[in-house]
Short mmCIF file of C-alpha atoms in Angstrom, two decimals:
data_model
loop_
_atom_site.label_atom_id
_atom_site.label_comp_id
_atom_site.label_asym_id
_atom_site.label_seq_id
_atom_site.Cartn_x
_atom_site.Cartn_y
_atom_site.Cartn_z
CA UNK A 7 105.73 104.16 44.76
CA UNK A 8 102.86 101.43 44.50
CA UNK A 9 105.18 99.12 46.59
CA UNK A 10 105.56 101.99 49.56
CA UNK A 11 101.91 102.39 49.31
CA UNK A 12 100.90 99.04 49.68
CA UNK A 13 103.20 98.62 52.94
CA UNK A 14 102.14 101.38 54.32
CA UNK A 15 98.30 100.26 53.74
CA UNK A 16 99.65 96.69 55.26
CA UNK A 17 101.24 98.82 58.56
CA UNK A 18 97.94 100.38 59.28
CA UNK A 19 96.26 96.98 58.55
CA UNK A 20 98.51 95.54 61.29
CA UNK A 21 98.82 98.30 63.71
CA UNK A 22 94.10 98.57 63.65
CA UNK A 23 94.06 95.14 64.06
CA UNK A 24 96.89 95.78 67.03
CA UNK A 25 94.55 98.49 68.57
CA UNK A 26 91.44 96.51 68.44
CA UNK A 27 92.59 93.66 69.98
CA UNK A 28 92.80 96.24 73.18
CA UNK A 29 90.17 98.69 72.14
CA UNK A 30 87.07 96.48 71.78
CA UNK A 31 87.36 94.57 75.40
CA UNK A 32 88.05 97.87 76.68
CA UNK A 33 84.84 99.58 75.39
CA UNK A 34 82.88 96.32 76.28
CA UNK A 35 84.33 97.26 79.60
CA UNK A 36 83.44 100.73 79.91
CA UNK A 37 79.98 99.51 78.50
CA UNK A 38 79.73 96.47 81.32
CA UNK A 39 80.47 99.41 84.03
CA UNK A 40 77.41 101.86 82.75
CA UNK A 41 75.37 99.22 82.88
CA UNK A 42 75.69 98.30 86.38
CA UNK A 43 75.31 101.97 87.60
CA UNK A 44 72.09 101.54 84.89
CA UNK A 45 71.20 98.41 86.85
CA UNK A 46 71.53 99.98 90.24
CA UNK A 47 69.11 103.21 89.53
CA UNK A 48 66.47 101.19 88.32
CA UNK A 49 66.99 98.78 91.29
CA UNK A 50 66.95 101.66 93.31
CA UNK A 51 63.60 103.06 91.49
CA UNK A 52 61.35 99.71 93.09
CA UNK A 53 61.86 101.99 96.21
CA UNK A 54 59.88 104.96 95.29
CA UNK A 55 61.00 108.33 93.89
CA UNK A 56 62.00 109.54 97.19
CA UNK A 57 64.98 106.95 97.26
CA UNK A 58 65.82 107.22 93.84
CA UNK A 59 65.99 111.46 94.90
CA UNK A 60 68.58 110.38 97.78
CA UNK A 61 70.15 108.30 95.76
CA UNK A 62 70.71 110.79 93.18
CA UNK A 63 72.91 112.28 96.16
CA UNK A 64 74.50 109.24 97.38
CA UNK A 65 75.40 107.66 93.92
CA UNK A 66 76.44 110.51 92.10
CA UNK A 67 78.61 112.42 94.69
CA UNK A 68 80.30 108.88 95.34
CA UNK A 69 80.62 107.78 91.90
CA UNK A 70 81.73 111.29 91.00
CA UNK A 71 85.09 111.06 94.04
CA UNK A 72 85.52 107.57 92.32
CA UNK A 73 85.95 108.73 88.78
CA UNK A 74 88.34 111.48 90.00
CA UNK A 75 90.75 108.87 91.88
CA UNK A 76 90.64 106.28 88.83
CA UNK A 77 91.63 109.77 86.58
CA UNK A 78 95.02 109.90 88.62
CA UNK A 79 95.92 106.09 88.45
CA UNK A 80 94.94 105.96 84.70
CA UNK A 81 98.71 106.83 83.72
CA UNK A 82 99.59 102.98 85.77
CA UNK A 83 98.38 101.65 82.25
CA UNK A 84 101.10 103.92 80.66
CA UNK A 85 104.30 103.10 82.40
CA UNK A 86 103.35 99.28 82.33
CA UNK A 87 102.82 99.76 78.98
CA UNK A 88 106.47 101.05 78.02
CA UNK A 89 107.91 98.56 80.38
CA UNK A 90 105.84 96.17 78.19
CA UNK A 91 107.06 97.18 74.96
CA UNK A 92 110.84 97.60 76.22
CA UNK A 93 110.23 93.83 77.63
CA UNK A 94 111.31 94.48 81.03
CA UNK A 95 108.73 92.42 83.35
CA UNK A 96 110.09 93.27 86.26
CA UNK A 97 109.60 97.20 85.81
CA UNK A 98 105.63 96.35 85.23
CA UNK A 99 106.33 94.20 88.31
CA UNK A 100 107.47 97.10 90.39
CA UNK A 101 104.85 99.75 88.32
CA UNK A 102 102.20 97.58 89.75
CA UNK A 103 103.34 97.47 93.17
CA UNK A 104 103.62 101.14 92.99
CA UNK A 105 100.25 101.71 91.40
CA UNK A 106 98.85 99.90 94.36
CA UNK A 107 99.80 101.53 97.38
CA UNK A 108 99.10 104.85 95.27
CA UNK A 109 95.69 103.71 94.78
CA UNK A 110 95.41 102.21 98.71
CA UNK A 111 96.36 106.09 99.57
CA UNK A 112 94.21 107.89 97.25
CA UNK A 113 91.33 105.46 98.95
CA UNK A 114 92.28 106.93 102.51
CA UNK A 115 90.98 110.29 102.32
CA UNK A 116 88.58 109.29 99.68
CA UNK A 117 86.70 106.89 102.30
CA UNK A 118 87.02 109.94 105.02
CA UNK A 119 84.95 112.19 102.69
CA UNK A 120 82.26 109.94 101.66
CA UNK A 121 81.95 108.45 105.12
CA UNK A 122 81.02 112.77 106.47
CA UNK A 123 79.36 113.29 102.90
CA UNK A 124 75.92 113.65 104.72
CA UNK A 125 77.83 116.48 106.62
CA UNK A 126 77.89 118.25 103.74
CA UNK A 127 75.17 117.78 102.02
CA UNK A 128 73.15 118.87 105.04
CA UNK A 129 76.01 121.62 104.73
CA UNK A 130 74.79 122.77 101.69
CA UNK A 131 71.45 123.04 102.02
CA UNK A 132 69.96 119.31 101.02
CA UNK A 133 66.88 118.17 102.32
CA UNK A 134 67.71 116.38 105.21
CA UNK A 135 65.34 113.36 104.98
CA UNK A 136 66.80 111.85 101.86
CA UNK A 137 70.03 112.76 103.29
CA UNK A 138 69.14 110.61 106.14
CA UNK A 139 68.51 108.43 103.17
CA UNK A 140 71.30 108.36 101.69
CA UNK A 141 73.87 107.84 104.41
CA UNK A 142 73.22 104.20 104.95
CA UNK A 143 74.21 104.24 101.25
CA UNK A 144 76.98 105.97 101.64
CA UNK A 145 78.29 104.29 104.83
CA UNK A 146 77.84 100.59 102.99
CA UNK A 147 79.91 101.75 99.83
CA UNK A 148 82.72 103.72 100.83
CA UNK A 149 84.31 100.24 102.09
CA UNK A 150 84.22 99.21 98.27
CA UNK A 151 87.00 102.01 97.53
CA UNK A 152 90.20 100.25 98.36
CA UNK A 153 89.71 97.47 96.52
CA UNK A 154 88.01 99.81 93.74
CA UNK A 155 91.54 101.50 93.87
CA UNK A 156 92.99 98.24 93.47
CA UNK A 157 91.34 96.95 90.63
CA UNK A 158 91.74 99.87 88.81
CA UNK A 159 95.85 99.31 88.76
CA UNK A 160 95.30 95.74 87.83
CA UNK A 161 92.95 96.40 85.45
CA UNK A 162 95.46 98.83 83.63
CA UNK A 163 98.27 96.54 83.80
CA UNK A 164 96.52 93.48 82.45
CA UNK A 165 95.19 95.46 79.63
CA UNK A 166 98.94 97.22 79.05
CA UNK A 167 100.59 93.53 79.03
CA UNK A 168 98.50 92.56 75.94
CA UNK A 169 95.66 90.34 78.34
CA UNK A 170 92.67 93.04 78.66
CA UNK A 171 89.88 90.48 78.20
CA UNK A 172 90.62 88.75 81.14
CA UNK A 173 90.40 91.95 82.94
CA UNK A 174 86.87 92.87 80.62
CA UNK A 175 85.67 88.81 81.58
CA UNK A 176 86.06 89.94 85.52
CA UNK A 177 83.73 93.00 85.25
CA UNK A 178 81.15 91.10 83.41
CA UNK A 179 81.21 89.15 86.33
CA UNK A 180 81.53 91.09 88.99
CA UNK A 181 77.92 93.10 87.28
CA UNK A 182 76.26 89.78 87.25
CA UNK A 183 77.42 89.55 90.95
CA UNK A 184 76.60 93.57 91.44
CA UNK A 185 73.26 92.85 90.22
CA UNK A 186 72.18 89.83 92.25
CA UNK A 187 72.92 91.11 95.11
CA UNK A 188 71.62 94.20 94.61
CA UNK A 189 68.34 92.54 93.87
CA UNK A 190 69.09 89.87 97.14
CA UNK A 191 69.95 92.60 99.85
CA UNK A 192 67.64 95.25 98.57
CA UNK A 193 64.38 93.18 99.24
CA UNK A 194 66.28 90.60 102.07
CA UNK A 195 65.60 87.39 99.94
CA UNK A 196 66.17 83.94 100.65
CA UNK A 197 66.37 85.13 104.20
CA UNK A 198 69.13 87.88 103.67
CA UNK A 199 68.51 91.02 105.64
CA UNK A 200 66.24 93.83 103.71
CA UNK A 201 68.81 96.74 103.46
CA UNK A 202 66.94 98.97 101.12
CA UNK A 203 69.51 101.62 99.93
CA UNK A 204 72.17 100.38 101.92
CA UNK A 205 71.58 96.99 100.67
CA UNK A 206 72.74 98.62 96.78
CA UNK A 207 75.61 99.97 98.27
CA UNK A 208 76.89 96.61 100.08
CA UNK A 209 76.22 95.37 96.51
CA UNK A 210 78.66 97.57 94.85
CA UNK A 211 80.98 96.95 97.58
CA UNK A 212 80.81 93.63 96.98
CA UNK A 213 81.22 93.50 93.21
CA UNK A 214 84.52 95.75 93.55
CA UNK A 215 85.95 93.49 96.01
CA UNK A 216 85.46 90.39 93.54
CA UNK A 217 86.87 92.10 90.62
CA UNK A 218 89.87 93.18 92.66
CA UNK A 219 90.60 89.64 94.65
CA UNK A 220 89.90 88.21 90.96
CA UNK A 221 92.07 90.08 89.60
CA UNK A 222 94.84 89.80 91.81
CA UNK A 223 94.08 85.82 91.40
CA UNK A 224 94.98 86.07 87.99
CA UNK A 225 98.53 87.39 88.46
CA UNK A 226 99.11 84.56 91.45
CA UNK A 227 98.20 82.02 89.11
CA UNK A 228 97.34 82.21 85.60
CA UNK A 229 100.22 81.29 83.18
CA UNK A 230 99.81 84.53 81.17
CA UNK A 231 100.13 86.84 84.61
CA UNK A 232 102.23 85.06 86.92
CA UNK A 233 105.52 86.36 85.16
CA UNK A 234 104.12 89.86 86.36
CA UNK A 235 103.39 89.05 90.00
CA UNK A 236 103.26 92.04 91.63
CA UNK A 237 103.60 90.73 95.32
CA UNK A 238 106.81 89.96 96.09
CA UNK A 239 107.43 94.09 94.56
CA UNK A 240 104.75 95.27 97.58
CA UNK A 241 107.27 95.54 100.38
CA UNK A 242 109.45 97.63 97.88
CA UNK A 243 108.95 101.41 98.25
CA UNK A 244 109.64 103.55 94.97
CA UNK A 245 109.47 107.29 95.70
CA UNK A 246 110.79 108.70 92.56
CA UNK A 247 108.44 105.95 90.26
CA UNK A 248 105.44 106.59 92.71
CA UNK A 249 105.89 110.55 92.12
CA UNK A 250 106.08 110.54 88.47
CA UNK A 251 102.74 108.20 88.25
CA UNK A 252 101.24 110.94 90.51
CA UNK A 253 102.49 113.65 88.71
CA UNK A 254 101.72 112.24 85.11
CA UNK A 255 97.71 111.21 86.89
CA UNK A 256 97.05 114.24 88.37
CA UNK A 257 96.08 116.23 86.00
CA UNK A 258 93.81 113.72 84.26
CA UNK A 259 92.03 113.15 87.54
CA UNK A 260 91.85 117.28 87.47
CA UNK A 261 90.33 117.12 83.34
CA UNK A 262 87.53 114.42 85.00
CA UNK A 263 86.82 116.96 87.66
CA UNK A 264 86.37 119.81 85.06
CA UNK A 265 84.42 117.70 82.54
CA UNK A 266 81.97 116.93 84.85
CA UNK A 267 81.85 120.13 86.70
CA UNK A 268 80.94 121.59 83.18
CA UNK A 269 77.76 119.18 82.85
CA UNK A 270 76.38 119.88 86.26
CA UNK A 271 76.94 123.72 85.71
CA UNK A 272 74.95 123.09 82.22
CA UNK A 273 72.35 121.60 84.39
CA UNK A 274 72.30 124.40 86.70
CA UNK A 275 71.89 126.57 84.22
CA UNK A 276 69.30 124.45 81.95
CA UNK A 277 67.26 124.93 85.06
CA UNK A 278 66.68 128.78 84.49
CA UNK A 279 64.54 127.56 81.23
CA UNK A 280 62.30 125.79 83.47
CA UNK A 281 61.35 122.05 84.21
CA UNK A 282 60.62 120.61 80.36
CA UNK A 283 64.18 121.77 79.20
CA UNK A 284 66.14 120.39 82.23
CA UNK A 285 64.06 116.97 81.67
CA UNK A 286 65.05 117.20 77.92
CA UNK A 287 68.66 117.80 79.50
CA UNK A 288 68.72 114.84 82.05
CA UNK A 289 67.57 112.47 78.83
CA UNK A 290 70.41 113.92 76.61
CA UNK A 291 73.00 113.46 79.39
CA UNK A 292 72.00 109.88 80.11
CA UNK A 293 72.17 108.57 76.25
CA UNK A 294 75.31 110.71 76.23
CA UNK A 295 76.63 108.16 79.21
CA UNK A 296 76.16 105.22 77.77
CA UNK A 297 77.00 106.15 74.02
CA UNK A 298 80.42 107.87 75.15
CA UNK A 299 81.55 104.03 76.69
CA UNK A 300 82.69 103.61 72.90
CA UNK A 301 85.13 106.87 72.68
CA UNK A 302 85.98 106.12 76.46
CA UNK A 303 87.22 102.72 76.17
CA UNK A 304 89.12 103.57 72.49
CA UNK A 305 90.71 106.58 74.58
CA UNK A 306 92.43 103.96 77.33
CA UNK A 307 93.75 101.59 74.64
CA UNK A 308 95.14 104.56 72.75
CA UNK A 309 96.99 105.37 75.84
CA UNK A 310 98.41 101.49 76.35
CA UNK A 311 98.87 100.96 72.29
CA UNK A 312 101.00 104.10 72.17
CA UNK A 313 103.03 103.53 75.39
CA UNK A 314 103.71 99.75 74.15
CA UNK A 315 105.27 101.53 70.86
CA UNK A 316 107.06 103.93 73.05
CA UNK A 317 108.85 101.48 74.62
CA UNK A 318 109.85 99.88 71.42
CA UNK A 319 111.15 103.31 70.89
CA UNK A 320 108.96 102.86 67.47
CA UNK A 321 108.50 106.06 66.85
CA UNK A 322 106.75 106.41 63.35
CA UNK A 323 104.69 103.44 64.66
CA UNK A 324 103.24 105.61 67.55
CA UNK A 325 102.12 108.53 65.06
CA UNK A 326 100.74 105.45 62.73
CA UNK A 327 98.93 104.24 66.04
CA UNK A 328 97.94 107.78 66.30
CA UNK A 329 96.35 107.63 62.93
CA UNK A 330 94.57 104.74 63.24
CA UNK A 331 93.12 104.80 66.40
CA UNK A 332 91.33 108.71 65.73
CA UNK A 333 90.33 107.26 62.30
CA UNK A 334 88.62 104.42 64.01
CA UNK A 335 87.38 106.66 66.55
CA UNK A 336 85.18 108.91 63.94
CA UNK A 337 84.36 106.06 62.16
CA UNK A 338 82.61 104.62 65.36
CA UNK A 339 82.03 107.69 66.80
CA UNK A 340 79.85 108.99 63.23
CA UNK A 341 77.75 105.27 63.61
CA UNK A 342 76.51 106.45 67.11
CA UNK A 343 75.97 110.12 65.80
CA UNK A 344 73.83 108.71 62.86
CA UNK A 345 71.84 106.59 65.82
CA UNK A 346 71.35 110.29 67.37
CA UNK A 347 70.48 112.66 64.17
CA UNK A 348 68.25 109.65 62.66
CA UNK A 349 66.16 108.16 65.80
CA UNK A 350 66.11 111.58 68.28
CA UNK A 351 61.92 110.32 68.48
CA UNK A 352 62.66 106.78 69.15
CA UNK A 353 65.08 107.75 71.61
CA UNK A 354 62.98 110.48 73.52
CA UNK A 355 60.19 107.77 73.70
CA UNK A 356 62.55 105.43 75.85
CA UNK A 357 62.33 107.38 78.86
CA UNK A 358 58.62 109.06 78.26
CA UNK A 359 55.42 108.45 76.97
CA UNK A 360 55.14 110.29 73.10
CA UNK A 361 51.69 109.35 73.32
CA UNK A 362 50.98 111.41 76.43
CA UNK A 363 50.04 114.90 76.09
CA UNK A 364 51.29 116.59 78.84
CA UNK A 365 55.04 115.47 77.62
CA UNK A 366 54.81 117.07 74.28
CA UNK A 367 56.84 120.52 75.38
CA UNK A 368 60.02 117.83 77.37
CA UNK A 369 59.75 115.45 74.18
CA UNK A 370 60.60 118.35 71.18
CA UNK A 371 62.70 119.75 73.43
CA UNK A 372 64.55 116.86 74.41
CA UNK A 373 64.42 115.78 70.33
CA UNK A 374 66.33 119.36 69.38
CA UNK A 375 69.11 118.54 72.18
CA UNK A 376 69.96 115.20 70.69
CA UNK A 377 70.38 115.67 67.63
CA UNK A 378 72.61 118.58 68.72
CA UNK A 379 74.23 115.74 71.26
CA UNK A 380 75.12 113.63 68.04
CA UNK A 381 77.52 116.35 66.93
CA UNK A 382 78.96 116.43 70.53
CA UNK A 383 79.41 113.11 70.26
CA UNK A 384 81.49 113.44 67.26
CA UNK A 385 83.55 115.27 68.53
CA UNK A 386 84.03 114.59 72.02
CA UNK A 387 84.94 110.96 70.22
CA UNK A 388 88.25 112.62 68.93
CA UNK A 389 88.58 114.89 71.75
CA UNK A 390 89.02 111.58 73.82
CA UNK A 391 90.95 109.34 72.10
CA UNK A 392 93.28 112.07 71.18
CA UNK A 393 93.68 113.09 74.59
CA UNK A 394 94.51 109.11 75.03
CA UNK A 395 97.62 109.11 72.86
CA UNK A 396 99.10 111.96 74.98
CA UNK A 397 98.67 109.91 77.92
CA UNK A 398 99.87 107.46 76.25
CA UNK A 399 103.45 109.92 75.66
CA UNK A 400 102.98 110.95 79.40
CA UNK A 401 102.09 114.78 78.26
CA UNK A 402 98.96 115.42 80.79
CA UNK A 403 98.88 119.07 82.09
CA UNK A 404 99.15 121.03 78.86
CA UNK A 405 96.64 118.92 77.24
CA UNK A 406 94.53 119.42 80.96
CA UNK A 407 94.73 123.49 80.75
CA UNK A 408 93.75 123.41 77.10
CA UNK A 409 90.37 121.47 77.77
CA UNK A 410 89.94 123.90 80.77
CA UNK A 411 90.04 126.86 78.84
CA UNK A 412 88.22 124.71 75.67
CA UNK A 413 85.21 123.25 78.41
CA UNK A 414 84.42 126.55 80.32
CA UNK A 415 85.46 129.36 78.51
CA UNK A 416 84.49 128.77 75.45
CA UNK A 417 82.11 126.05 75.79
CA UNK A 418 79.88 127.16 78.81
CA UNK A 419 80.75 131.05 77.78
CA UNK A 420 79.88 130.27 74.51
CA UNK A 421 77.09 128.19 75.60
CA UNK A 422 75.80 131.27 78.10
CA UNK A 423 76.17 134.19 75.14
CA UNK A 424 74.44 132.09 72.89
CA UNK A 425 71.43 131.03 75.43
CA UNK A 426 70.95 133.63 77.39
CA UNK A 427 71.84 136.96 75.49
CA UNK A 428 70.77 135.55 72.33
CA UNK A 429 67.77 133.70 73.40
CA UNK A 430 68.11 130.32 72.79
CA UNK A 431 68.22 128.62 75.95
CA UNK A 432 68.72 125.17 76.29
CA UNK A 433 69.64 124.41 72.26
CA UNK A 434 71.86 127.48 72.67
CA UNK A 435 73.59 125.96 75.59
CA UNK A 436 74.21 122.65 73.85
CA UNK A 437 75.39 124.67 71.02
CA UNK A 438 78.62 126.28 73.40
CA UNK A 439 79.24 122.97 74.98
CA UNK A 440 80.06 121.31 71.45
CA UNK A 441 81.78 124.17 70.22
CA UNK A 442 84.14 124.34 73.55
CA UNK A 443 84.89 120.59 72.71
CA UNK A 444 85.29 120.66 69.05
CA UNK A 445 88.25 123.65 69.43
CA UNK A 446 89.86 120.99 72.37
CA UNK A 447 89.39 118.13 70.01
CA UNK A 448 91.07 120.16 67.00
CA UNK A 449 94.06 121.88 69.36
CA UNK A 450 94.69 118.49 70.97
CA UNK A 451 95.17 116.66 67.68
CA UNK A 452 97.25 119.39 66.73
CA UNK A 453 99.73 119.06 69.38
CA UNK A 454 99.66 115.20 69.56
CA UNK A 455 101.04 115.16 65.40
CA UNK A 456 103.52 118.21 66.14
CA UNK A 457 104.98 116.55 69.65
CA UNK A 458 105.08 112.83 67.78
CA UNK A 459 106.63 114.51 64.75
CA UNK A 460 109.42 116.13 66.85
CA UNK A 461 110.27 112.87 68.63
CA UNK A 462 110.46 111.25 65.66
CA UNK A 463 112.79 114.00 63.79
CA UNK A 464 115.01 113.89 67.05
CA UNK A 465 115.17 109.91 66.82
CA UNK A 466 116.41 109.88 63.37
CA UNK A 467 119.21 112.56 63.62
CA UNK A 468 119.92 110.76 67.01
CA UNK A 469 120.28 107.35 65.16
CA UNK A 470 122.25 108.59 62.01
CA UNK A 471 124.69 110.58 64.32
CA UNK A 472 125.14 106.75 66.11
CA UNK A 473 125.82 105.39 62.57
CA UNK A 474 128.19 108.22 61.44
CA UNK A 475 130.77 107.36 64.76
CA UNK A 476 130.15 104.07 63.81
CA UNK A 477 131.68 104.42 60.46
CA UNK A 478 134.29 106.44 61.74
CA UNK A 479 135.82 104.34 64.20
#
């Protein structure tokens, strides 16, 4: 008995130091990205607050159509994975390939949407001076989105072939890049044309083309890569592989959508409690963004760690992953919390005076809403990384209608019952929104043990009934 322990404490030795060989570049990744959007707003803030309000329109509506498209090729990271693990290089070959031209077609109507976005907006009812604004903006970053696209699929794959800090090395660098020339074409320095707005959106456009010609470098010519070149694979047209990415990234494009439709209707709603709550809000949601990078970026190498293990049909390994990666999770998850429930002051103080009065109602307010946001941090920790080792077993639109129901049902019912009808507003609506996630976090565990614990029963009876005809003939 002490001998099976002490293996099985020496497998999930192995198998965390497996996952954090992919799970730390990945969250220094996800990290690297906030803080270039972080970079941009205050860039954008040297301009005055009336093109930091159109940017809030141009940046967020674009960034918003971005994160939806990268939710559909996310499952790229997946397949490579399994072809990975089953050591077939030229499946990832033609799984990149594949990934591409999905991406390059996603960008298509993508590009047509932000290039009319001031349509809209003046559509619905935006004033139409920082829409004016915002449409040199818009018009300078919607050429980053191909190679956005792009980047995204080799990203995926470099991480899902066992290489991800390569891929984390080429973001760092591309921010550096993002942020000089932000700074360079915002105020037209060393005699560089003063863009304003559109200069920050040329800057992003920039950066994303870097990462993805970078990228794409690396699998010409680096020693590590070049057995996965995906170019000679381009001219070769997969439907039945291209559906099955699409239909597998769909619906994770669809949970993005839904997650962040429940935050702005929060917001919408926070309003109704009047100006000090939704500032309280606004500061909750924007520690929330850059704490979550940690839970994001141990969600995508869940996904690739447990698609590697699929393809080496290792079945009990993949529940052992499983394990390991949501015990990890809370454990870094509970850290941040801690940060949250100890230092809600110190972080209120970051984005206002404490010392002023006039802030006094926005800084308890905003106090009472982080600490509840540590909780929801928690838990949205496991919600994520469990709903990464479902992508990683390809099971997308079951786990996508439970956080529907979980996220607006009960979260912003729950959150609208307890805030509204019993009276306590914002805290109340905080309270639904981490309830609605904790009951998706619990129900997605759930079904990631019991669908890993059938595949595993059905492997074993498969492989005795192989050894019984063996010992028969």
């Amino acid at each position: 008995m002490d001998l099976e322990s002490t293996v099985f404490e020496s497998k999930l030795l192995l198998e965390a130091r497996a996952y954090l060989k992919l799970a730390v570049p990945y969250t220094i990744t996800q990290l690297s990205e906030a803080i270039i959007t972080f970079v941009d707003t205050v860039m954008i803030g040297l301009l005055g607050s009336e093109a930091l309000a159109a940017a809030a329109l141009g940046v967020v509506n674009f960034f918003t159509l971005l994160f939806l498209s990268k939710g559909v090729l996310e499952t790229v990271s997946v397949f490579a994975a399994e072809a990975f693990g089953a050591e077939k290089p030229e499946q990832v070959k033609r799984i990149t390939s594949q990934g591409i031209w999905l991406g390059f077609a996603i960008a298509v109507p993508m590009m047509l949407i932000v290039w009319h976005l001031d349509v809209v907006l003046l559509l619905i009812g935006q004033d139409e001076s920082l829409v004016l604004l915002a449409k040199p903006y818009l018009q300078a970053v919607v050429w980053s989105f191909p190679a956005a696209m792009g980047f995204v699929v080799l990203e995926e794959v470099g991480a899902a072939i066992g290489r991800p800090q390569w891929m984390t090395g080429i973001v760092v660098a591309g921010g550096v890049l993002n942020g000089v020339a932000d700074y360079l074409l915002l105020f037209g320095k060393f005699g560089l044309p003063a863009l304003g707005l559109a200069g920050i959106g040329w800057a992003t456009t920039l950066g994303y083309w870097f990462c993805f010609i970078a990228a794409a470098g690396l699998f010409l010519f680096h020693p590590n890569f070049r057995k996965y070149n995906f170019f000679p694979s381009l001219n070769q047209f997969d439907k039945a592989l291209l559906v099955e990415i699409l239909k597998t990234g769909w619906p994770l494009g669809l949970q993005y959508g839904i997650e962040m439709g429940m935050f702005s209707v929060t917001a919408l709603l926070m309003g109704y409690f009047g100006s000090a709550l939704l500032a309280a809000h606004e500061i909750t949601i924007t520690t929330l963004e850059l704490s979550i990078t940690v839970p994001l970026g141990f969600s995508y190498a869940t996904a690739i760690r447990v698609g590697q293990l699929i393809g080496q049909k290792d079945f009990r390994g993949v529940k052992r992953s499983g394990f390991v990666s949501v015990s990890l999770g809370i454990m870094a998850s509970l850290l941040i919390s801690l940060v949250f429930w100890l230092f809600p002051d110190q972080i209120a103080a970051l984005y206002l005076d404490i010392n002023n009065p006039s802030n006094i109602e926005e800084i308890d307010a905003a106090i009472s809403l982080i600490r509840i946001a540590g909780i929801f941090q928690l838990v949205f920790g496991i919600q994520m990384i469990t709903m990464g080792a479902l992508v990683g077993l390809k099971d997308t639109l079951i786990p996508t209608l439970i956080t529907v129901v979980c996220y607006w049902a009960v979260g912003l019912g729950g959150g609208y019952l307890i805030g509204f009808t019993l009276e306590q507003e914002g805290v109340g609506l905080w309270w639904g929104l981490t309830l609605g996630m904790t009951l998706a976090a619990v129900m997605l565990v759930w079904r990631f043990f019991r669908l890993i614990s059938a595949a595993i029963d059905e492997h074993e009876a498969q492989e005795l009934q192989l050894k019984d005809k063996r010992l028969v003939a």
